[in-house]
Amino acid sequence: MKRILLLIVCLCSMGVILKAQNVVSGKVTDSAGEPLIGANILAEGTSIGAVTDFDGLYEIEIPEGATVLIFSYTGFESVKEPIDDRSTIDVSLTEGQLLDEVVVTALGISREKKSLGYAVQEVGAEELTQAQPTDALSALSGKVSGVQLRQSSNIGGSNRIVIRGASSFLGENQPLIVLDGLPIDNSNFNTKATQGGNGGVDYGNMLNDLNVDDIESISVLKGTGAALYGSRAANGVIVITTKKGNIGREQFGVNFSSSVGFEDAYMMPDLQRKYGGGAIISDADGGQDGFEVVNIEGQDYKVVQYGIDESWGPRYNPNISVLHWDAFSKESYPEQYLRPRPWVAPENDVDAFFNTGVTYTNSLAIDRSSQDYGVRFSYSNTSGTGTIPGSALHKNNFSLNGDAKLFENLKAEAYLNYIKSTTKGRPVLGYPASGQRYGNTFGQTLFQWTQRQLDYKRMAEYKNLDGTQRSWNRNAWDDATPHYSDSHYWIAHENYGDDERDRVLGNFGLHYTILDGLVLSGRVSADSYSFYSRERVAYGSQAESSYFESIRNNLEYNLETTLNFDRQLSDNISLSAMAGGNQFRLRYHYNDGATSGGLVVPNLYNLLNSSGTIIAEDLSRVKKINSVFGSVGVGIGNMLYVDLTARNDWSSTLPADHNSYFYPSVSTSFVFSELMSPGSWLSYGKIRLGWAQIGKDTDPYNVNPVYSFSSYLVSNPLSGPFQGATRVYVPIKLLNQDLKPETTTTWEAGVELSAFDDRLGLDVTFFNNTTTDQILPLELSKATGYDSKFINAGEIENQGVELSLSAGVVRSNDFNWNVNINFTKVNNEVVEIAEGIDAIDIGTAPFSGVTLRASVGQPYGQLWGYDFLYDDNGNRIVGDNGYWLRTQNLVPMGTVTPDYNIGLGSNFNYKGVRLNVLFDIQKGGKFYSVSHMWGHYAGTWAPTAGGNDKGNEIRAGVEEGGGIKLDGVTADVTFNDDGTYTVSNVQPNEKYVSGQGWAARHYHGFGMPSAQSLFDADYIKLRELSLGYTFDFSERNVGVSRITLTAYGRNIWTGGLAWDGLDPEMTVNGSGNIQGIEGGFLPTSRTFGLKLNLGI
């Protein structure tokens, strides 16, 4: 490896140009003294220029007659410096210059922001990486308006991002990701159970593959701005531009960074520490002090009800000693055999199970540029462990990016990125579907079904000498077979999964300048990956031993040609035009295999080791989209701009009669500040208006029937083997050859203002998106031979406001303080679905009856469940038995869509010191917690061991002054046929019920008031905090030009929660549409770390 890097350095060093005679050199920095990379230096009145390198250094050969140098940088005020007889000119630029800001738009075209008639926000490399994010999506949290983003705490887990609200009932709602003009795959390979609303494994987003240190900027295109990308961009576009060497500057640079981050699980529910596990055995039933008494080897011992995975056992008492779960391994652990220990709360509680995850990231980048070429090579290595014991992630990323001037009018560019990643021990979350291959999950056994006396340090000894399991949840004292639950450490070290992914991203393009301002371009790009995963259930687990493996191979590529024209026709009129075509092709292949009936040879994980018939599935998909597109833009007097775009796609997944769909867009902007006199307090003002219509196709094989092979498929019970032979079957969905594309119509209006010498900036957008003709599966009678039919139906509307506010609170030579606020509010409504259909189920919460639906007249993602009954004053109604009453039918309880999101960022610069703070705030929305439900039912959560209004414990007998009196009133309730009810004879409730009866009655899923475990999804998160200092050695000959040392933290603190310990972000269904359901979570984690950056 060292030889390869040395060779690259040597190759990049070749051809260094000697310094010319008439040359000016220097350094360009910001007001805090930080070097500005890529700042432009131009000799006024000429076309001769230069660009600063990694250290902000430049040199420029001065042409004859030039007397002034112009220094400029995006987002900063330009500076003119007279050359005189100086050979060294150092310049410090001040933030501002919003008027001429350039951003990356559709098809990778850079344009002045003032000319755009739609909203676009760009986040630069420095802002993205200030807290060392693990992936590109999480780096956007709180930094862009109009974006709703949910993060994950799972190792390599997925993030969900939605722009301007959900537009599809059941289809994809996440935006298209474009990397250097290359549309790339951002799929999430959650297990099928997770996608269906149950538990499973979250394998993360494909975008996690990218090295964040390679990213130059991320632009978010919303609505109108995304139209040129076609049907794949119906949900918006995230345009990622990577760092590269640039033609036209003499530069050689080396940049090295190294970081270490420490992750800990910090947010957990408050668990009770008064009572242990099992159940209380009365004296009448032969118990003593609440324990069963057994005779072992001639001596009586008190033993726990090990087979009960709940915590309704005796109260802790240090004077009582019992045989704990680990007192029966005579051969393996003789020192513990039949040794009673006190009945007390554990010294090492649940938090002791989690490790401190440690992640090391090292990156090297080498940049070489000249007048004729630019090249950048980078290598990044990430190696880390998660908070779950045994979990680990390793990733290697190689990237080569460059361009070259082949001839005077011909330029070539190329990009190649190879990523190899492996992960071990991704946690299984929630409740997998019945019959699936997983054993117990951490979310179930840590915070729901457990015994509270368990000491996790002792549980780490989870195996006997013969390799068999030592589970705390043994059937009985003399039967070590796991009853319900495996040991947590057995799950982590024996029932683990692993996966590996190989991915190649690349593109190659040629640009030929036919005439000044007329460029013909051609590009070919590809995204190819192979993803291999394995899952195990070891022999001796509570579940049957099994092995599963799957492999996905995906190749998608684009062929694209464009002809671009961009000219200033006169002093007051500019014209830009573009025409092009694109062909997109996708080839996807998936197959998997699983054992059945257990493993013949224990712990030999091979499909051929299956006791029964191997269960297999094989799936292939092919898709093609042909496209033509074009745009025309006119600018008048640097003040009025009008853009027209059009695109037509032909999709192979739609019927021949309906596979062509056309979508236009029009936008305009008016820079009214051009009419104002110089020196006005308002330095920049613009209004804009845009409208677009975008089509959207469907998945392959929803039009014509195709035969499939499978020895088993959950969705088709008839697909199993017949007399040992694999069946060939047709889909059980009735296909529709009259399908049309979905259509999204969007309009937006906005204003951009900059005042007080660009110290204050405001960008406000009002938008409306309406999606019609959605492609939906309509349920059919089973008598038809099908379960559903695809139809065009349904309409959903999103409208809202986005606001971005920036303020330069303090600006001086030594100190700068900037504040940025991003605000997003989205109101959506399901306008209609189909004739006779008022709701579509999106997903369900396990064991609860709570259903996530798209319901007509309500916001998308409405949670339906059983609510309490209320009197006219809003009091809950209690029945004669002392328990709350509930509605007869499921009722809407709230939407998962938040009322609004706010990102509040602030950065301080003092000389070489930088401090950055970012808060992420969410208000509104709902989520349902299965952990809260079962945690109460099982007696593990703190409220189940609380006190009542008499000052007594609720677990004490009602006749002893214990129990609980539920808040509410008694009343006579009369139900109507439609489920509504009337209330009369309202009286205060005075009845007490037992604590365990209350928990069992109201936290038992089906038939109980679901609202008891429904919470507001509010939060305030300290998302990022970083403090850094840069040592500048550019004036010294020490071999290093600068060293930056940064301390950082991510997801440091969370407040404003409806229930402490329940994070609304910690759902179990990954990045799909099933949100707002917590089914068995892992604790929210936070990261603290250090990063060192060297510039050479």
mmCIF file of C-alpha atoms in Angstrom, residues 560-849:
data_model
loop_
_atom_site.group_PDB
_atom_site.id
_atom_site.type_symbol
_atom_site.label_atom_id
_atom_site.label_comp_id
_atom_site.label_asym_id
_atom_site.label_seq_id
_atom_site.Cartn_x
_atom_site.Cartn_y
_atom_site.Cartn_z
ATOM 1 C CA GLU A 560 -26.551 11.115 -22.021
ATOM 2 C CA THR A 561 -25.881 13.720 -24.682
ATOM 3 C CA THR A 562 -26.499 17.464 -24.384
ATOM 4 C CA LEU A 563 -25.973 20.533 -26.523
ATOM 5 C CA ASN A 564 -25.580 23.684 -24.435
ATOM 6 C CA PHE A 565 -25.665 27.292 -25.575
ATOM 7 C CA ASP A 566 -24.864 30.165 -23.206
ATOM 8 C CA ARG A 567 -24.132 33.644 -24.537
ATOM 9 C CA GLN A 568 -24.468 37.268 -23.591
ATOM 10 C CA LEU A 569 -26.290 38.515 -26.697
ATOM 11 C CA SER A 570 -25.975 42.157 -25.709
ATOM 12 C CA ASP A 571 -25.233 44.270 -22.687
ATOM 13 C CA ASN A 572 -28.750 43.654 -21.408
ATOM 14 C CA ILE A 573 -29.786 40.280 -22.793
ATOM 15 C CA SER A 574 -28.377 36.823 -22.067
ATOM 16 C CA LEU A 575 -29.572 33.550 -23.547
ATOM 17 C CA SER A 576 -29.022 29.987 -22.414
ATOM 18 C CA ALA A 577 -30.454 26.926 -24.108
ATOM 19 C CA MET A 578 -29.978 23.211 -23.815
ATOM 20 C CA ALA A 579 -31.239 20.109 -25.615
ATOM 21 C CA GLY A 580 -30.387 16.535 -24.824
ATOM 22 C CA GLY A 581 -31.295 12.902 -24.546
ATOM 23 C CA ASN A 582 -30.776 10.186 -21.969
ATOM 24 C CA GLN A 583 -31.163 6.439 -21.758
ATOM 25 C CA PHE A 584 -31.406 4.795 -18.366
ATOM 26 C CA ARG A 585 -31.081 1.020 -17.974
ATOM 27 C CA LEU A 586 -31.438 -1.090 -14.855
ATOM 28 C CA ARG A 587 -30.576 -4.735 -14.307
ATOM 29 C CA TYR A 588 -31.266 -6.187 -10.886
ATOM 30 C CA HIS A 589 -30.940 -9.747 -9.694
ATOM 31 C CA TYR A 590 -31.717 -11.153 -6.259
ATOM 32 C CA ASN A 591 -31.596 -14.657 -4.892
ATOM 33 C CA ASP A 592 -31.641 -16.096 -1.423
ATOM 34 C CA GLY A 593 -31.687 -19.412 0.352
ATOM 35 C CA ALA A 594 -32.654 -20.559 3.824
ATOM 36 C CA THR A 595 -32.542 -23.790 5.723
ATOM 37 C CA SER A 596 -35.668 -25.420 7.130
ATOM 38 C CA GLY A 597 -36.258 -27.884 9.924
ATOM 39 C CA GLY A 598 -33.058 -26.898 11.715
ATOM 40 C CA LEU A 599 -29.379 -27.591 11.023
ATOM 41 C CA VAL A 600 -28.129 -31.181 10.705
ATOM 42 C CA VAL A 601 -24.702 -30.364 12.111
ATOM 43 C CA PRO A 602 -24.946 -27.726 14.855
ATOM 44 C CA ASN A 603 -23.408 -24.372 13.974
ATOM 45 C CA LEU A 604 -22.290 -25.376 10.484
ATOM 46 C CA TYR A 605 -23.740 -22.493 8.513
ATOM 47 C CA ASN A 606 -24.235 -23.780 5.009
ATOM 48 C CA LEU A 607 -27.438 -24.206 3.024
ATOM 49 C CA LEU A 608 -26.570 -27.847 2.363
ATOM 50 C CA ASN A 609 -26.668 -28.386 6.132
ATOM 51 C CA SER A 610 -30.443 -27.946 6.093
ATOM 52 C CA SER A 611 -32.448 -30.699 7.763
ATOM 53 C CA GLY A 612 -35.430 -29.999 5.498
ATOM 54 C CA THR A 613 -35.921 -28.706 1.983
ATOM 55 C CA ILE A 614 -33.866 -25.622 1.220
ATOM 56 C CA ILE A 615 -36.127 -22.589 0.821
ATOM 57 C CA ALA A 616 -35.021 -20.442 -2.088
ATOM 58 C CA GLU A 617 -36.123 -17.435 -4.068
ATOM 59 C CA ASP A 618 -34.828 -15.944 -7.300
ATOM 60 C CA LEU A 619 -35.858 -12.599 -8.760
ATOM 61 C CA SER A 620 -34.700 -10.528 -11.720
ATOM 62 C CA ARG A 621 -35.781 -7.088 -12.891
ATOM 63 C CA VAL A 622 -34.960 -5.117 -16.011
ATOM 64 C CA LYS A 623 -36.048 -1.560 -16.717
ATOM 65 C CA LYS A 624 -35.352 1.077 -19.361
ATOM 66 C CA ILE A 625 -36.307 4.740 -19.705
ATOM 67 C CA ASN A 626 -35.605 6.759 -22.851
ATOM 68 C CA SER A 627 -35.746 10.532 -22.489
ATOM 69 C CA VAL A 628 -35.408 13.755 -24.412
ATOM 70 C CA PHE A 629 -35.274 17.121 -22.695
ATOM 71 C CA GLY A 630 -34.504 20.755 -23.238
ATOM 72 C CA SER A 631 -34.509 24.182 -21.672
ATOM 73 C CA VAL A 632 -34.403 27.842 -22.650
ATOM 74 C CA GLY A 633 -33.469 30.682 -20.344
ATOM 75 C CA VAL A 634 -33.497 34.409 -21.009
ATOM 76 C CA GLY A 635 -32.017 37.134 -18.827
ATOM 77 C CA ILE A 636 -32.871 40.795 -19.317
ATOM 78 C CA GLY A 637 -30.787 43.551 -17.780
ATOM 79 C CA ASN A 638 -29.427 41.390 -14.922
ATOM 80 C CA MET A 639 -32.888 41.823 -13.462
ATOM 81 C CA LEU A 640 -35.536 39.646 -15.123
ATOM 82 C CA TYR A 641 -35.003 35.952 -15.837
ATOM 83 C CA VAL A 642 -37.352 33.413 -17.422
ATOM 84 C CA ASP A 643 -36.666 29.682 -17.767
ATOM 85 C CA LEU A 644 -38.667 27.076 -19.683
ATOM 86 C CA THR A 645 -37.906 23.342 -19.493
ATOM 87 C CA ALA A 646 -39.493 20.263 -21.007
ATOM 88 C CA ARG A 647 -38.854 16.551 -20.796
ATOM 89 C CA ASN A 648 -40.464 13.444 -22.237
ATOM 90 C CA ASP A 649 -39.847 9.960 -20.874
ATOM 91 C CA TRP A 650 -40.715 6.576 -22.362
ATOM 92 C CA SER A 651 -40.732 3.930 -19.637
ATOM 93 C CA SER A 652 -40.588 0.180 -20.222
ATOM 94 C CA THR A 653 -42.639 -0.468 -17.062
ATOM 95 C CA LEU A 654 -45.802 1.151 -18.427
ATOM 96 C CA PRO A 655 -48.153 -0.121 -21.165
ATOM 97 C CA ALA A 656 -47.199 0.736 -24.726
ATOM 98 C CA ASP A 657 -50.210 3.029 -25.060
ATOM 99 C CA HIS A 658 -49.351 4.988 -21.905
ATOM 100 C CA ASN A 659 -45.564 4.734 -21.579
ATOM 101 C CA SER A 660 -44.867 8.259 -22.890
ATOM 102 C CA TYR A 661 -45.264 11.149 -20.508
ATOM 103 C CA PHE A 662 -44.367 14.772 -20.962
ATOM 104 C CA TYR A 663 -43.691 17.268 -18.212
ATOM 105 C CA PRO A 664 -42.874 20.935 -18.594
ATOM 106 C CA SER A 665 -41.788 23.631 -16.182
ATOM 107 C CA VAL A 666 -41.623 27.408 -16.206
ATOM 108 C CA SER A 667 -39.977 29.697 -13.702
ATOM 109 C CA THR A 668 -39.114 33.345 -13.458
ATOM 110 C CA SER A 669 -37.200 35.620 -11.132
ATOM 111 C CA PHE A 670 -37.172 39.379 -10.809
ATOM 112 C CA VAL A 671 -34.231 41.035 -9.052
ATOM 113 C CA PHE A 672 -36.006 44.207 -7.985
ATOM 114 C CA SER A 673 -32.996 45.509 -6.081
ATOM 115 C CA GLU A 674 -31.503 46.435 -9.463
ATOM 116 C CA LEU A 675 -34.035 49.269 -9.514
ATOM 117 C CA MET A 676 -32.860 50.658 -6.187
ATOM 118 C CA SER A 677 -30.193 53.267 -5.753
ATOM 119 C CA PRO A 678 -26.700 52.181 -4.658
ATOM 120 C CA GLY A 679 -26.081 52.349 -0.928
ATOM 121 C CA SER A 680 -29.595 51.265 0.023
ATOM 122 C CA TRP A 681 -30.029 49.285 3.210
ATOM 123 C CA LEU A 682 -31.453 46.513 1.005
ATOM 124 C CA SER A 683 -28.472 45.260 -0.960
ATOM 125 C CA TYR A 684 -30.305 42.465 -2.742
ATOM 126 C CA GLY A 685 -33.937 41.589 -3.360
ATOM 127 C CA LYS A 686 -35.579 39.031 -5.623
ATOM 128 C CA ILE A 687 -39.008 37.523 -6.102
ATOM 129 C CA ARG A 688 -39.473 34.240 -7.943
ATOM 130 C CA LEU A 689 -42.272 32.044 -9.222
ATOM 131 C CA GLY A 690 -42.168 28.525 -10.627
ATOM 132 C CA TRP A 691 -44.505 25.816 -11.913
ATOM 133 C CA ALA A 692 -43.759 22.251 -13.030
ATOM 134 C CA GLN A 693 -45.408 18.946 -13.805
ATOM 135 C CA ILE A 694 -43.567 15.666 -13.345
ATOM 136 C CA GLY A 695 -44.580 12.127 -14.321
ATOM 137 C CA LYS A 696 -43.699 8.966 -12.440
ATOM 138 C CA ASP A 697 -43.766 5.345 -13.597
ATOM 139 C CA THR A 698 -44.018 2.076 -11.661
ATOM 140 C CA ASP A 699 -41.884 -0.959 -10.881
ATOM 141 C CA PRO A 700 -41.188 -3.612 -13.512
ATOM 142 C CA TYR A 701 -43.748 -6.327 -14.250
ATOM 143 C CA ASN A 702 -46.851 -4.535 -13.031
ATOM 144 C CA VAL A 703 -48.315 -4.556 -16.540
ATOM 145 C CA ASN A 704 -47.704 -7.970 -18.117
ATOM 146 C CA PRO A 705 -47.684 -11.245 -16.161
ATOM 147 C CA VAL A 706 -44.362 -13.016 -15.785
ATOM 148 C CA TYR A 707 -43.625 -16.446 -14.388
ATOM 149 C CA SER A 708 -41.589 -16.665 -11.204
ATOM 150 C CA PHE A 709 -39.662 -19.428 -9.498
ATOM 151 C CA SER A 710 -39.617 -19.911 -5.755
ATOM 152 C CA SER A 711 -39.641 -22.764 -3.293
ATOM 153 C CA TYR A 712 -41.308 -20.430 -0.811
ATOM 154 C CA LEU A 713 -42.670 -16.917 -0.866
ATOM 155 C CA VAL A 714 -44.456 -15.325 2.068
ATOM 156 C CA SER A 715 -46.792 -13.302 -0.169
ATOM 157 C CA ASN A 716 -47.949 -16.417 -2.044
ATOM 158 C CA PRO A 717 -48.703 -19.461 0.119
ATOM 159 C CA LEU A 718 -49.161 -21.593 -3.001
ATOM 160 C CA SER A 719 -45.593 -21.009 -4.127
ATOM 161 C CA GLY A 720 -44.021 -23.758 -2.027
ATOM 162 C CA PRO A 721 -42.666 -26.961 -3.540
ATOM 163 C CA PHE A 722 -45.093 -29.512 -4.947
ATOM 164 C CA GLN A 723 -43.974 -33.116 -4.423
ATOM 165 C CA GLY A 724 -40.418 -31.878 -4.018
ATOM 166 C CA ALA A 725 -40.421 -29.811 -7.216
ATOM 167 C CA THR A 726 -40.175 -26.045 -7.388
ATOM 168 C CA ARG A 727 -43.356 -24.405 -8.624
ATOM 169 C CA VAL A 728 -43.597 -21.881 -11.412
ATOM 170 C CA TYR A 729 -46.297 -19.365 -10.594
ATOM 171 C CA VAL A 730 -47.873 -16.151 -11.820
ATOM 172 C CA PRO A 731 -48.351 -13.087 -9.631
ATOM 173 C CA ILE A 732 -51.348 -13.041 -7.306
ATOM 174 C CA LYS A 733 -51.861 -9.375 -8.205
ATOM 175 C CA LEU A 734 -54.041 -8.748 -11.247
ATOM 176 C CA LEU A 735 -51.960 -6.661 -13.622
ATOM 177 C CA ASN A 736 -53.337 -3.677 -15.495
ATOM 178 C CA GLN A 737 -52.393 -2.863 -19.071
ATOM 179 C CA ASP A 738 -54.155 0.485 -18.838
ATOM 180 C CA LEU A 739 -51.878 1.937 -16.171
ATOM 181 C CA LYS A 740 -50.843 5.553 -16.641
ATOM 182 C CA PRO A 741 -47.971 7.414 -14.983
ATOM 183 C CA GLU A 742 -48.508 9.240 -11.728
ATOM 184 C CA THR A 743 -48.500 13.025 -12.114
ATOM 185 C CA THR A 744 -47.146 15.585 -9.668
ATOM 186 C CA THR A 745 -48.001 19.232 -10.266
ATOM 187 C CA THR A 746 -46.029 21.736 -8.232
ATOM 188 C CA TRP A 747 -45.874 25.484 -7.944
ATOM 189 C CA GLU A 748 -43.865 27.718 -5.691
ATOM 190 C CA ALA A 749 -43.388 31.411 -4.990
ATOM 191 C CA GLY A 750 -40.601 32.962 -3.015
ATOM 192 C CA VAL A 751 -38.614 36.000 -2.068
ATOM 193 C CA GLU A 752 -34.911 36.430 -1.345
ATOM 194 C CA LEU A 753 -33.593 39.459 0.547
ATOM 195 C CA SER A 754 -30.201 40.621 1.708
ATOM 196 C CA ALA A 755 -29.773 43.729 3.810
ATOM 197 C CA PHE A 756 -27.258 45.809 5.730
ATOM 198 C CA ASP A 757 -24.255 44.949 3.563
ATOM 199 C CA ASP A 758 -25.300 41.299 3.409
ATOM 200 C CA ARG A 759 -25.304 40.934 7.178
ATOM 201 C CA LEU A 760 -28.919 39.781 7.095
ATOM 202 C CA GLY A 761 -30.334 37.336 4.555
ATOM 203 C CA LEU A 762 -33.844 35.931 4.172
ATOM 204 C CA ASP A 763 -35.213 33.310 1.783
ATOM 205 C CA VAL A 764 -38.922 32.429 2.029
ATOM 206 C CA THR A 765 -40.779 29.950 -0.193
ATOM 207 C CA PHE A 766 -44.448 29.029 -0.376
ATOM 208 C CA PHE A 767 -45.171 25.805 -2.241
ATOM 209 C CA ASN A 768 -47.965 23.480 -3.284
ATOM 210 C CA ASN A 769 -47.510 19.927 -4.642
ATOM 211 C CA THR A 770 -50.405 17.783 -5.829
ATOM 212 C CA THR A 771 -49.952 14.179 -6.951
ATOM 213 C CA THR A 772 -52.739 12.410 -8.874
ATOM 214 C CA ASP A 773 -53.273 9.068 -10.646
ATOM 215 C CA GLN A 774 -51.251 7.214 -8.054
ATOM 216 C CA ILE A 775 -50.492 3.592 -8.878
ATOM 217 C CA LEU A 776 -52.184 1.579 -6.131
ATOM 218 C CA PRO A 777 -53.084 -2.066 -5.464
ATOM 219 C CA LEU A 778 -56.876 -2.251 -5.142
ATOM 220 C CA GLU A 779 -57.980 -5.186 -2.967
ATOM 221 C CA LEU A 780 -60.056 -7.826 -4.783
ATOM 222 C CA SER A 781 -62.205 -10.713 -3.664
ATOM 223 C CA LYS A 782 -60.182 -13.899 -3.331
ATOM 224 C CA ALA A 783 -62.833 -15.554 -5.501
ATOM 225 C CA THR A 784 -61.220 -13.816 -8.490
ATOM 226 C CA GLY A 785 -58.012 -15.757 -7.999
ATOM 227 C CA TYR A 786 -56.151 -12.563 -7.173
ATOM 228 C CA ASP A 787 -55.724 -10.522 -4.034
ATOM 229 C CA SER A 788 -55.421 -7.084 -5.676
ATOM 230 C CA LYS A 789 -55.266 -5.130 -8.916
ATOM 231 C CA PHE A 790 -53.103 -2.156 -9.840
ATOM 232 C CA ILE A 791 -55.104 0.958 -10.676
ATOM 233 C CA ASN A 792 -54.604 4.687 -11.162
ATOM 234 C CA ALA A 793 -56.376 6.503 -8.344
ATOM 235 C CA GLY A 794 -55.846 8.839 -5.462
ATOM 236 C CA GLU A 795 -54.714 12.378 -4.871
ATOM 237 C CA ILE A 796 -52.483 13.821 -2.185
ATOM 238 C CA GLU A 797 -51.692 17.499 -1.663
ATOM 239 C CA ASN A 798 -48.735 19.070 0.156
ATOM 240 C CA GLN A 799 -48.506 22.759 0.837
ATOM 241 C CA GLY A 800 -46.262 24.667 3.138
ATOM 242 C CA VAL A 801 -43.613 27.257 3.763
ATOM 243 C CA GLU A 802 -39.825 27.155 3.931
ATOM 244 C CA LEU A 803 -37.733 29.847 5.514
ATOM 245 C CA SER A 804 -33.980 30.340 5.678
ATOM 246 C CA LEU A 805 -32.554 33.196 7.708
ATOM 247 C CA SER A 806 -28.880 34.086 7.966
ATOM 248 C CA ALA A 807 -27.390 36.827 10.082
ATOM 249 C CA GLY A 808 -23.844 38.104 10.447
ATOM 250 C CA VAL A 809 -24.271 39.232 14.041
ATOM 251 C CA VAL A 810 -20.650 40.327 14.425
ATOM 252 C CA ARG A 811 -18.110 40.890 11.674
ATOM 253 C CA SER A 812 -14.630 42.183 12.323
ATOM 254 C CA ASN A 813 -11.087 41.417 11.354
ATOM 255 C CA ASP A 814 -10.585 39.037 14.280
ATOM 256 C CA PHE A 815 -14.063 37.918 15.312
ATOM 257 C CA ASN A 816 -17.108 36.764 13.368
ATOM 258 C CA TRP A 817 -20.411 35.400 14.640
ATOM 259 C CA ASN A 818 -22.976 34.036 12.184
ATOM 260 C CA VAL A 819 -26.416 32.574 12.852
ATOM 261 C CA ASN A 820 -28.479 30.434 10.445
ATOM 262 C CA ILE A 821 -32.093 29.353 10.880
ATOM 263 C CA ASN A 822 -33.968 26.909 8.652
ATOM 264 C CA PHE A 823 -37.706 26.493 9.140
ATOM 265 C CA THR A 824 -40.001 23.943 7.462
ATOM 266 C CA LYS A 825 -43.757 23.568 7.749
ATOM 267 C CA VAL A 826 -45.653 21.084 5.597
ATOM 268 C CA ASN A 827 -49.418 20.570 5.633
ATOM 269 C CA ASN A 828 -50.561 17.576 3.648
ATOM 270 C CA GLU A 829 -53.942 16.030 2.968
ATOM 271 C CA VAL A 830 -55.147 12.848 1.328
ATOM 272 C CA VAL A 831 -57.741 14.359 -1.008
ATOM 273 C CA GLU A 832 -59.112 11.105 -2.415
ATOM 274 C CA ILE A 833 -58.148 7.470 -2.907
ATOM 275 C CA ALA A 834 -60.637 5.593 -5.083
ATOM 276 C CA GLU A 835 -64.373 5.204 -5.402
ATOM 277 C CA GLY A 836 -65.711 3.497 -2.293
ATOM 278 C CA ILE A 837 -62.312 3.528 -0.545
ATOM 279 C CA ASP A 838 -61.646 5.963 2.277
ATOM 280 C CA ALA A 839 -58.360 4.584 3.611
ATOM 281 C CA ILE A 840 -55.321 2.501 2.692
ATOM 282 C CA ASP A 841 -53.252 0.709 5.317
ATOM 283 C CA ILE A 842 -49.545 1.527 5.130
ATOM 284 C CA GLY A 843 -48.391 -0.582 8.081
ATOM 285 C CA THR A 844 -49.324 -1.806 11.554
ATOM 286 C CA ALA A 845 -47.743 -1.788 14.987
ATOM 287 C CA PRO A 846 -47.309 -5.354 16.292
ATOM 288 C CA PHE A 847 -49.781 -6.687 18.882
ATOM 289 C CA SER A 848 -51.624 -3.398 19.230
ATOM 290 C CA GLY A 849 -54.190 -2.938 16.514
#
